[in-house]
C-alpha cells in the first residue's frame, strides 16, 4: 500500500538528483580550463523500489518505484590513454631537451659560416701560401700570426661555450633532482589524503586529478613507472626503486664529485635513504645527463683532440724549417704543458709568445743555414708550402702524435668537417625524434581530452536537460500538493 | 571522437605555432639567402658546403699565386728584353772598336759607352719587383751584383742559386726566378773583355765570341720565361674556370631558390592567416551564445 506522502518523497528525490547534476555541471563548467581536470558526471540510478503488498500475495503486479538517487559522482577517464601518456612523456621530455642542447652545440660551433673554425683554418692556410712566396715580407708574416690568432680564438671560444653549456647542464641536474623530490613529496601527500577519503567511502575525484597532474609533470622529468595500490593510492618507481610508496616519498640527492680529468665538479645522483647511485635514462633529466656526460662531452673531447692533433702536426712541420735568421723553428702553438700530456687542448692552445712578438721567428724556409755565415735565403718559403699542404694532405706518421710508421689520418680540415657533419646528424635526429614524440603525445592528449575534457556545448545541453527535469519534478510536487489539498481541505465538508 | 572546446583551442594554438615556426624558417632562409644555416638543417650538405667553400678559398689563393707569378715573370721578361738590346748595342760597339781605323779618341769614346752599358747591365741585374731583387735567388734582400773594386768593371754575385717558387695547384709548383749568376756573370765577363780589348788592356780577340755566347744564354732564358708565362697563364685560366664551377656547385648546395622560397613563404602566410581567421570563428561561439 503506497503511503499518502510517497509522491512528495519521489518529487523531492527528483529535485535533489537534478540539482546535484546541475551542481556537477557547474563544477565542470567552472573547471573547463583547469589543467588535469577530468569532467565528472552524477550517475542517476532508480532508488530502491517497494514490493507492492497484496492481499492475496503471490502474483505481483510489479515493484513500486520510489524515484531516483545519485549513486556516485563519476570521474571520466581513459586509463589506457593515461598509461600511454606516462610512457611517452619521458621520451618527449628526453628528445625536446636533447634538441635544445644540441642546437646550442650547433650554435657554438657556428658552422657553416664565414666566422667559424673551418673558415679561420682556411684563412690560415691561405696566409701560409702567401708566406711561401713572400717569406721575407714582414707584413705577410704578421698576417700569418694574426690568422693563427683568429683560429686560436675561434677554437677557444667554441671550447669555452661548450664548457659553459656543460656547466649549465650540470647545474640543471641539481635543479631537476629538486623538482623530482618536491613532486614525489606532493604525490606522497596526496596519496595520504586520497586513501583517507577513499576509506570514508567517497571518491576523491579532484585530488585524483591533482595527483595525475603531478605524475604527468614527473613523467616529463624522469622515466617513472606508476602502479596502482589499494585505496586509490599509487606506487611510483624510478630505476626500479620506489620513489613514492603510500604516503612516503623516498628522495634523491646530488653529490658533488670532483673530476679533474673532466675539468669540472660533477653532480652525481644518489638515493638519500640507501646511498646507492640512481640511474635516470629518460625524461628531461635523462637527456640532461646524456647531454652532459655523452653528447656535449663528446664534442668537447672531439674539439680537444682535433686541436691537439692540429697543433702537433703544425708544430712538427714548423720545427723542421728555419726562420728569417736561419734558426730552427720553434713550437708554433704552445700549451701550458707538453703536448703529449695536455688535457684540455682547445681551452689551452696559444701561439708561442716568441713568434707572436717577433714574426721573423716563423720558420718558412727549408734552406739550411751555413755555419758562421749570415742567413740570406730569406725568400725561401718551402716550409710554408709544407705547412700549407696540411690543408689537403693526409697526415703521415711524422705528423701524428705517437705515430707509428705507416700510420695515416685524413687531412685536418676533413677531420673537422666530419665532427660538424656528425653534429648535424645528431641534432637532426633529435629534431625529428622530438617532432615525432610531440605528434604522438599531442594525439594522446587529444584522446584524453576526448574522454576527460569539458565540452561547453555538452554541459549546456546537460544543463538544459537537468533544468527541465528539475522544473518537471517541481511541477510534480505541485500536482501532489494539489491532490493532497483536495483530500485534506475539500473532502468531507458536506453539511458544513 | 568527442571534441571539446579545449581540443579545438589546443589544436588551433598548435597549428598556429607550427605555421609560425615554418614562417620563421623561411624568413631566416630569405634573410641569409642560405638553405643550410645550422648543420642539422642538412648534415650531408653541411659537409659538402664546408668542403666546397674550402675549395673556393684554395682556388682563389692559387689564382692569387698565379697572378703574382705572372707579374714576376713579366718583370723578368722586360729585364731580359732590355738586356738583349744592351748586348746588341755592346756587340755593335765591339765590332766598331775592332776596326783598326779608329783613332785613340774614338776608341776612348767607344770604351766609355761600353762602360756605361756595363753599368746599365748592373742596373738591370739589380732590378727589383715589389721591393724584392729579381735576380738574387732567395736572398731577395741582398743587392745581387756590386762592382768590386769600384771602377774595375768586375761584378761579384752576392745572391744564392735558389729559386722563388709559387704553388699554382695541389703539388704543382712553378719556379719563376732566375738566379743572377746564371745570366749576368757571363755578360759582365764578356763586356769587360770587350772593354779591355778596345782599351788595349787585353790582346785576346774573344770578346765577341763571349758576347755571343752570353746573348744565346739570355735568349734561351727568355724563351724559358716565355714558356713559363704560358704555363702559368694556362693554369690561371684553368683556375678561373674551376673557381666558377666550384662556386656554382657551392651555390647549388647552399643558396636558396628565391622564387621557390618566396612562393613557399606566400603559401605559408596564406595558411597562417587562414588558420587565424578560422580560429576567430571556431573559438567564439558555443551553445551559450544561443541559449535564452
mmCIF file with all atom_site columns, N, CA and C in Angstrom, chain B residues 58-95:
data_model
loop_
_atom_site.group_PDB
_atom_site.id
_atom_site.type_symbol
_atom_site.label_atom_id
_atom_site.label_alt_id
_atom_site.label_comp_id
_atom_site.label_asym_id
_atom_site.label_entity_id
_atom_site.label_seq_id
_atom_site.pdbx_PDB_ins_code
_atom_site.Cartn_x
_atom_site.Cartn_y
_atom_site.Cartn_z
_atom_site.occupancy
_atom_site.B_iso_or_equiv
_atom_site.pdbx_formal_charge
_atom_site.auth_seq_id
_atom_site.auth_comp_id
_atom_site.auth_asym_id
_atom_site.auth_atom_id
_atom_site.pdbx_PDB_model_num
ATOM 1   N N  . UNK B 1 58 ? 90.778  27.922 -51.560 1.00 0.00 ? 58 UNK B N  1
ATOM 2   C CA . UNK B 1 58 ? 92.058  27.395 -52.023 1.00 0.00 ? 58 UNK B CA 1
ATOM 3   C C  . UNK B 1 58 ? 92.298  27.800 -53.477 1.00 0.00 ? 58 UNK B C  1
ATOM 4   N N  . UNK B 1 59 ? 91.252  27.671 -54.292 1.00 0.00 ? 59 UNK B N  1
ATOM 5   C CA . UNK B 1 59 ? 91.388  28.026 -55.704 1.00 0.00 ? 59 UNK B CA 1
ATOM 6   C C  . UNK B 1 59 ? 91.701  29.512 -55.853 1.00 0.00 ? 59 UNK B C  1
ATOM 7   N N  . UNK B 1 60 ? 91.016  30.325 -55.041 1.00 0.00 ? 60 UNK B N  1
ATOM 8   C CA . UNK B 1 60 ? 91.291  31.767 -55.115 1.00 0.00 ? 60 UNK B CA 1
ATOM 9   C C  . UNK B 1 60 ? 92.719  32.074 -54.702 1.00 0.00 ? 60 UNK B C  1
ATOM 10  N N  . UNK B 1 61 ? 93.212  31.315 -53.698 1.00 0.00 ? 61 UNK B N  1
ATOM 11  C CA . UNK B 1 61 ? 94.603  31.506 -53.286 1.00 0.00 ? 61 UNK B CA 1
ATOM 12  C C  . UNK B 1 61 ? 95.555  31.127 -54.425 1.00 0.00 ? 61 UNK B C  1
ATOM 13  N N  . UNK B 1 62 ? 95.291  29.993 -55.063 1.00 0.00 ? 62 UNK B N  1
ATOM 14  C CA . UNK B 1 62 ? 96.141  29.579 -56.188 1.00 0.00 ? 62 UNK B CA 1
ATOM 15  C C  . UNK B 1 62 ? 96.081  30.614 -57.299 1.00 0.00 ? 62 UNK B C  1
ATOM 16  N N  . UNK B 1 63 ? 94.863  31.192 -57.502 1.00 0.00 ? 63 UNK B N  1
ATOM 17  C CA . UNK B 1 63 ? 94.723  32.239 -58.516 1.00 0.00 ? 63 UNK B CA 1
ATOM 18  C C  . UNK B 1 63 ? 95.624  33.433 -58.182 1.00 0.00 ? 63 UNK B C  1
ATOM 19  N N  . UNK B 1 64 ? 95.588  33.835 -56.890 1.00 0.00 ? 64 UNK B N  1
ATOM 20  C CA . UNK B 1 64 ? 96.453  34.949 -56.479 1.00 0.00 ? 64 UNK B CA 1
ATOM 21  C C  . UNK B 1 64 ? 97.915  34.577 -56.702 1.00 0.00 ? 64 UNK B C  1
ATOM 22  N N  . UNK B 1 65 ? 98.248  33.302 -56.377 1.00 0.00 ? 65 UNK B N  1
ATOM 23  C CA . UNK B 1 65 ? 99.632  32.870 -56.586 1.00 0.00 ? 65 UNK B CA 1
ATOM 24  C C  . UNK B 1 65 ? 100.030 32.988 -58.052 1.00 0.00 ? 65 UNK B C  1
ATOM 25  N N  . UNK B 1 66 ? 99.131  32.557 -58.955 1.00 0.00 ? 66 UNK B N  1
ATOM 26  C CA . UNK B 1 66 ? 99.469  32.642 -60.377 1.00 0.00 ? 66 UNK B CA 1
ATOM 27  C C  . UNK B 1 66 ? 99.604  34.104 -60.799 1.00 0.00 ? 66 UNK B C  1
ATOM 28  N N  . UNK B 1 67 ? 98.738  34.967 -60.242 1.00 0.00 ? 67 UNK B N  1
ATOM 29  C CA . UNK B 1 67 ? 98.845  36.392 -60.577 1.00 0.00 ? 67 UNK B CA 1
ATOM 30  C C  . UNK B 1 67 ? 100.221 36.928 -60.192 1.00 0.00 ? 67 UNK B C  1
ATOM 31  N N  . UNK B 1 68 ? 100.648 36.572 -58.954 1.00 0.00 ? 68 UNK B N  1
ATOM 32  C CA . UNK B 1 68 ? 101.979 37.001 -58.509 1.00 0.00 ? 68 UNK B CA 1
ATOM 33  C C  . UNK B 1 68 ? 103.049 36.456 -59.442 1.00 0.00 ? 68 UNK B C  1
ATOM 34  N N  . UNK B 1 69 ? 102.944 35.162 -59.776 1.00 0.00 ? 69 UNK B N  1
ATOM 35  C CA . UNK B 1 69 ? 103.948 34.523 -60.625 1.00 0.00 ? 69 UNK B CA 1
ATOM 36  C C  . UNK B 1 69 ? 103.995 35.201 -61.986 1.00 0.00 ? 69 UNK B C  1
ATOM 37  N N  . UNK B 1 70 ? 102.798 35.507 -62.521 1.00 0.00 ? 70 UNK B N  1
ATOM 38  C CA . UNK B 1 70 ? 102.752 36.139 -63.843 1.00 0.00 ? 70 UNK B CA 1
ATOM 39  C C  . UNK B 1 70 ? 103.440 37.502 -63.795 1.00 0.00 ? 70 UNK B C  1
ATOM 40  N N  . UNK B 1 71 ? 103.167 38.279 -62.737 1.00 0.00 ? 71 UNK B N  1
ATOM 41  C CA . UNK B 1 71 ? 103.761 39.615 -62.717 1.00 0.00 ? 71 UNK B CA 1
ATOM 42  C C  . UNK B 1 71 ? 105.278 39.510 -62.511 1.00 0.00 ? 71 UNK B C  1
ATOM 43  N N  . UNK B 1 72 ? 105.702 38.524 -61.745 1.00 0.00 ? 72 UNK B N  1
ATOM 44  C CA . UNK B 1 72 ? 107.149 38.297 -61.580 1.00 0.00 ? 72 UNK B CA 1
ATOM 45  C C  . UNK B 1 72 ? 107.789 37.957 -62.936 1.00 0.00 ? 72 UNK B C  1
ATOM 46  N N  . UNK B 1 73 ? 107.119 37.034 -63.673 1.00 0.00 ? 73 UNK B N  1
ATOM 47  C CA . UNK B 1 73 ? 107.660 36.603 -64.966 1.00 0.00 ? 73 UNK B CA 1
ATOM 48  C C  . UNK B 1 73 ? 107.672 37.760 -65.959 1.00 0.00 ? 73 UNK B C  1
ATOM 49  N N  . UNK B 1 74 ? 106.611 38.596 -65.899 1.00 0.00 ? 74 UNK B N  1
ATOM 50  C CA . UNK B 1 74 ? 106.563 39.746 -66.809 1.00 0.00 ? 74 UNK B CA 1
ATOM 51  C C  . UNK B 1 74 ? 107.723 40.694 -66.531 1.00 0.00 ? 74 UNK B C  1
ATOM 52  N N  . UNK B 1 75 ? 107.972 40.928 -65.225 1.00 0.00 ? 75 UNK B N  1
ATOM 53  C CA . UNK B 1 75 ? 109.081 41.807 -64.861 1.00 0.00 ? 75 UNK B CA 1
ATOM 54  C C  . UNK B 1 75 ? 110.399 41.228 -65.369 1.00 0.00 ? 75 UNK B C  1
ATOM 55  N N  . UNK B 1 76 ? 110.562 39.907 -65.185 1.00 0.00 ? 76 UNK B N  1
ATOM 56  C CA . UNK B 1 76 ? 111.782 39.254 -65.647 1.00 0.00 ? 76 UNK B CA 1
ATOM 57  C C  . UNK B 1 76 ? 111.932 39.389 -67.162 1.00 0.00 ? 76 UNK B C  1
ATOM 58  N N  . UNK B 1 77 ? 110.804 39.168 -67.850 1.00 0.00 ? 77 UNK B N  1
ATOM 59  C CA . UNK B 1 77 ? 110.816 39.231 -69.309 1.00 0.00 ? 77 UNK B CA 1
ATOM 60  C C  . UNK B 1 77 ? 111.245 40.619 -69.792 1.00 0.00 ? 77 UNK B C  1
ATOM 61  N N  . UNK B 1 78 ? 110.715 41.676 -69.165 1.00 0.00 ? 78 UNK B N  1
ATOM 62  C CA . UNK B 1 78 ? 111.091 43.039 -69.538 1.00 0.00 ? 78 UNK B CA 1
ATOM 63  C C  . UNK B 1 78 ? 112.597 43.239 -69.367 1.00 0.00 ? 78 UNK B C  1
ATOM 64  N N  . UNK B 1 79 ? 113.115 42.802 -68.223 1.00 0.00 ? 79 UNK B N  1
ATOM 65  C CA . UNK B 1 79 ? 114.548 42.956 -67.960 1.00 0.00 ? 79 UNK B CA 1
ATOM 66  C C  . UNK B 1 79 ? 115.352 42.241 -69.039 1.00 0.00 ? 79 UNK B C  1
ATOM 67  N N  . UNK B 1 80 ? 114.934 41.012 -69.373 1.00 0.00 ? 80 UNK B N  1
ATOM 68  C CA . UNK B 1 80 ? 115.688 40.220 -70.345 1.00 0.00 ? 80 UNK B CA 1
ATOM 69  C C  . UNK B 1 80 ? 115.652 40.891 -71.716 1.00 0.00 ? 80 UNK B C  1
ATOM 70  N N  . UNK B 1 81 ? 114.482 41.497 -72.048 1.00 0.00 ? 81 UNK B N  1
ATOM 71  C CA . UNK B 1 81 ? 114.374 42.160 -73.343 1.00 0.00 ? 81 UNK B CA 1
ATOM 72  C C  . UNK B 1 81 ? 115.330 43.366 -73.390 1.00 0.00 ? 81 UNK B C  1
ATOM 73  N N  . UNK B 1 82 ? 115.319 44.164 -72.323 1.00 0.00 ? 82 UNK B N  1
ATOM 74  C CA . UNK B 1 82 ? 116.255 45.298 -72.246 1.00 0.00 ? 82 UNK B CA 1
ATOM 75  C C  . UNK B 1 82 ? 117.693 44.812 -72.352 1.00 0.00 ? 82 UNK B C  1
ATOM 76  N N  . UNK B 1 83 ? 117.916 43.682 -71.677 1.00 0.00 ? 83 UNK B N  1
ATOM 77  C CA . UNK B 1 83 ? 119.278 43.128 -71.641 1.00 0.00 ? 83 UNK B CA 1
ATOM 78  C C  . UNK B 1 83 ? 119.743 42.763 -73.047 1.00 0.00 ? 83 UNK B C  1
ATOM 79  N N  . UNK B 1 84 ? 118.866 42.135 -73.811 1.00 0.00 ? 84 UNK B N  1
ATOM 80  C CA . UNK B 1 84 ? 119.247 41.752 -75.179 1.00 0.00 ? 84 UNK B CA 1
ATOM 81  C C  . UNK B 1 84 ? 119.615 42.980 -75.988 1.00 0.00 ? 84 UNK B C  1
ATOM 82  N N  . UNK B 1 85 ? 118.820 44.035 -75.858 1.00 0.00 ? 85 UNK B N  1
ATOM 83  C CA . UNK B 1 85 ? 119.140 45.198 -76.685 1.00 0.00 ? 85 UNK B CA 1
ATOM 84  C C  . UNK B 1 85 ? 120.454 45.823 -76.247 1.00 0.00 ? 85 UNK B C  1
ATOM 85  N N  . UNK B 1 86 ? 120.746 45.795 -74.942 1.00 0.00 ? 86 UNK B N  1
ATOM 86  C CA . UNK B 1 86 ? 122.049 46.312 -74.499 1.00 0.00 ? 86 UNK B CA 1
ATOM 87  C C  . UNK B 1 86 ? 123.179 45.473 -75.088 1.00 0.00 ? 86 UNK B C  1
ATOM 88  N N  . UNK B 1 87 ? 122.995 44.149 -75.040 1.00 0.00 ? 87 UNK B N  1
ATOM 89  C CA . UNK B 1 87 ? 124.061 43.280 -75.580 1.00 0.00 ? 87 UNK B CA 1
ATOM 90  C C  . UNK B 1 87 ? 124.273 43.543 -77.067 1.00 0.00 ? 87 UNK B C  1
ATOM 91  N N  . UNK B 1 88 ? 123.152 43.735 -77.781 1.00 0.00 ? 88 UNK B N  1
ATOM 92  C CA . UNK B 1 88 ? 123.282 44.073 -79.208 1.00 0.00 ? 88 UNK B CA 1
ATOM 93  C C  . UNK B 1 88 ? 124.089 45.346 -79.391 1.00 0.00 ? 88 UNK B C  1
ATOM 94  N N  . UNK B 1 89 ? 123.787 46.334 -78.556 1.00 0.00 ? 89 UNK B N  1
ATOM 95  C CA . UNK B 1 89 ? 124.493 47.621 -78.647 1.00 0.00 ? 89 UNK B CA 1
ATOM 96  C C  . UNK B 1 89 ? 125.979 47.419 -78.366 1.00 0.00 ? 89 UNK B C  1
ATOM 97  N N  . UNK B 1 90 ? 126.278 46.661 -77.291 1.00 0.00 ? 90 UNK B N  1
ATOM 98  C CA . UNK B 1 90 ? 127.687 46.385 -76.953 1.00 0.00 ? 90 UNK B CA 1
ATOM 99  C C  . UNK B 1 90 ? 128.373 45.692 -78.119 1.00 0.00 ? 90 UNK B C  1
ATOM 100 N N  . UNK B 1 91 ? 127.610 44.765 -78.711 1.00 0.00 ? 91 UNK B N  1
ATOM 101 C CA . UNK B 1 91 ? 128.184 43.987 -79.803 1.00 0.00 ? 91 UNK B CA 1
ATOM 102 C C  . UNK B 1 91 ? 128.566 44.895 -80.989 1.00 0.00 ? 91 UNK B C  1
ATOM 103 N N  . UNK B 1 92 ? 127.617 45.803 -81.323 1.00 0.00 ? 92 UNK B N  1
ATOM 104 C CA . UNK B 1 92 ? 127.936 46.677 -82.462 1.00 0.00 ? 92 UNK B CA 1
ATOM 105 C C  . UNK B 1 92 ? 129.081 47.627 -82.119 1.00 0.00 ? 92 UNK B C  1
ATOM 106 N N  . UNK B 1 93 ? 129.125 48.060 -80.837 1.00 0.00 ? 93 UNK B N  1
ATOM 107 C CA . UNK B 1 93 ? 130.257 48.897 -80.422 1.00 0.00 ? 93 UNK B CA 1
ATOM 108 C C  . UNK B 1 93 ? 131.558 48.113 -80.512 1.00 0.00 ? 93 UNK B C  1
ATOM 109 N N  . UNK B 1 94 ? 131.477 46.808 -80.119 1.00 0.00 ? 94 UNK B N  1
ATOM 110 C CA . UNK B 1 94 ? 132.683 45.967 -80.157 1.00 0.00 ? 94 UNK B CA 1
ATOM 111 C C  . UNK B 1 94 ? 133.180 45.814 -81.589 1.00 0.00 ? 94 UNK B C  1
ATOM 112 N N  . UNK B 1 95 ? 132.210 45.639 -82.520 1.00 0.00 ? 95 UNK B N  1
ATOM 113 C CA . UNK B 1 95 ? 132.615 45.478 -83.930 1.00 0.00 ? 95 UNK B CA 1
ATOM 114 C C  . UNK B 1 95 ? 133.237 46.766 -84.444 1.00 0.00 ? 95 UNK B C  1
#
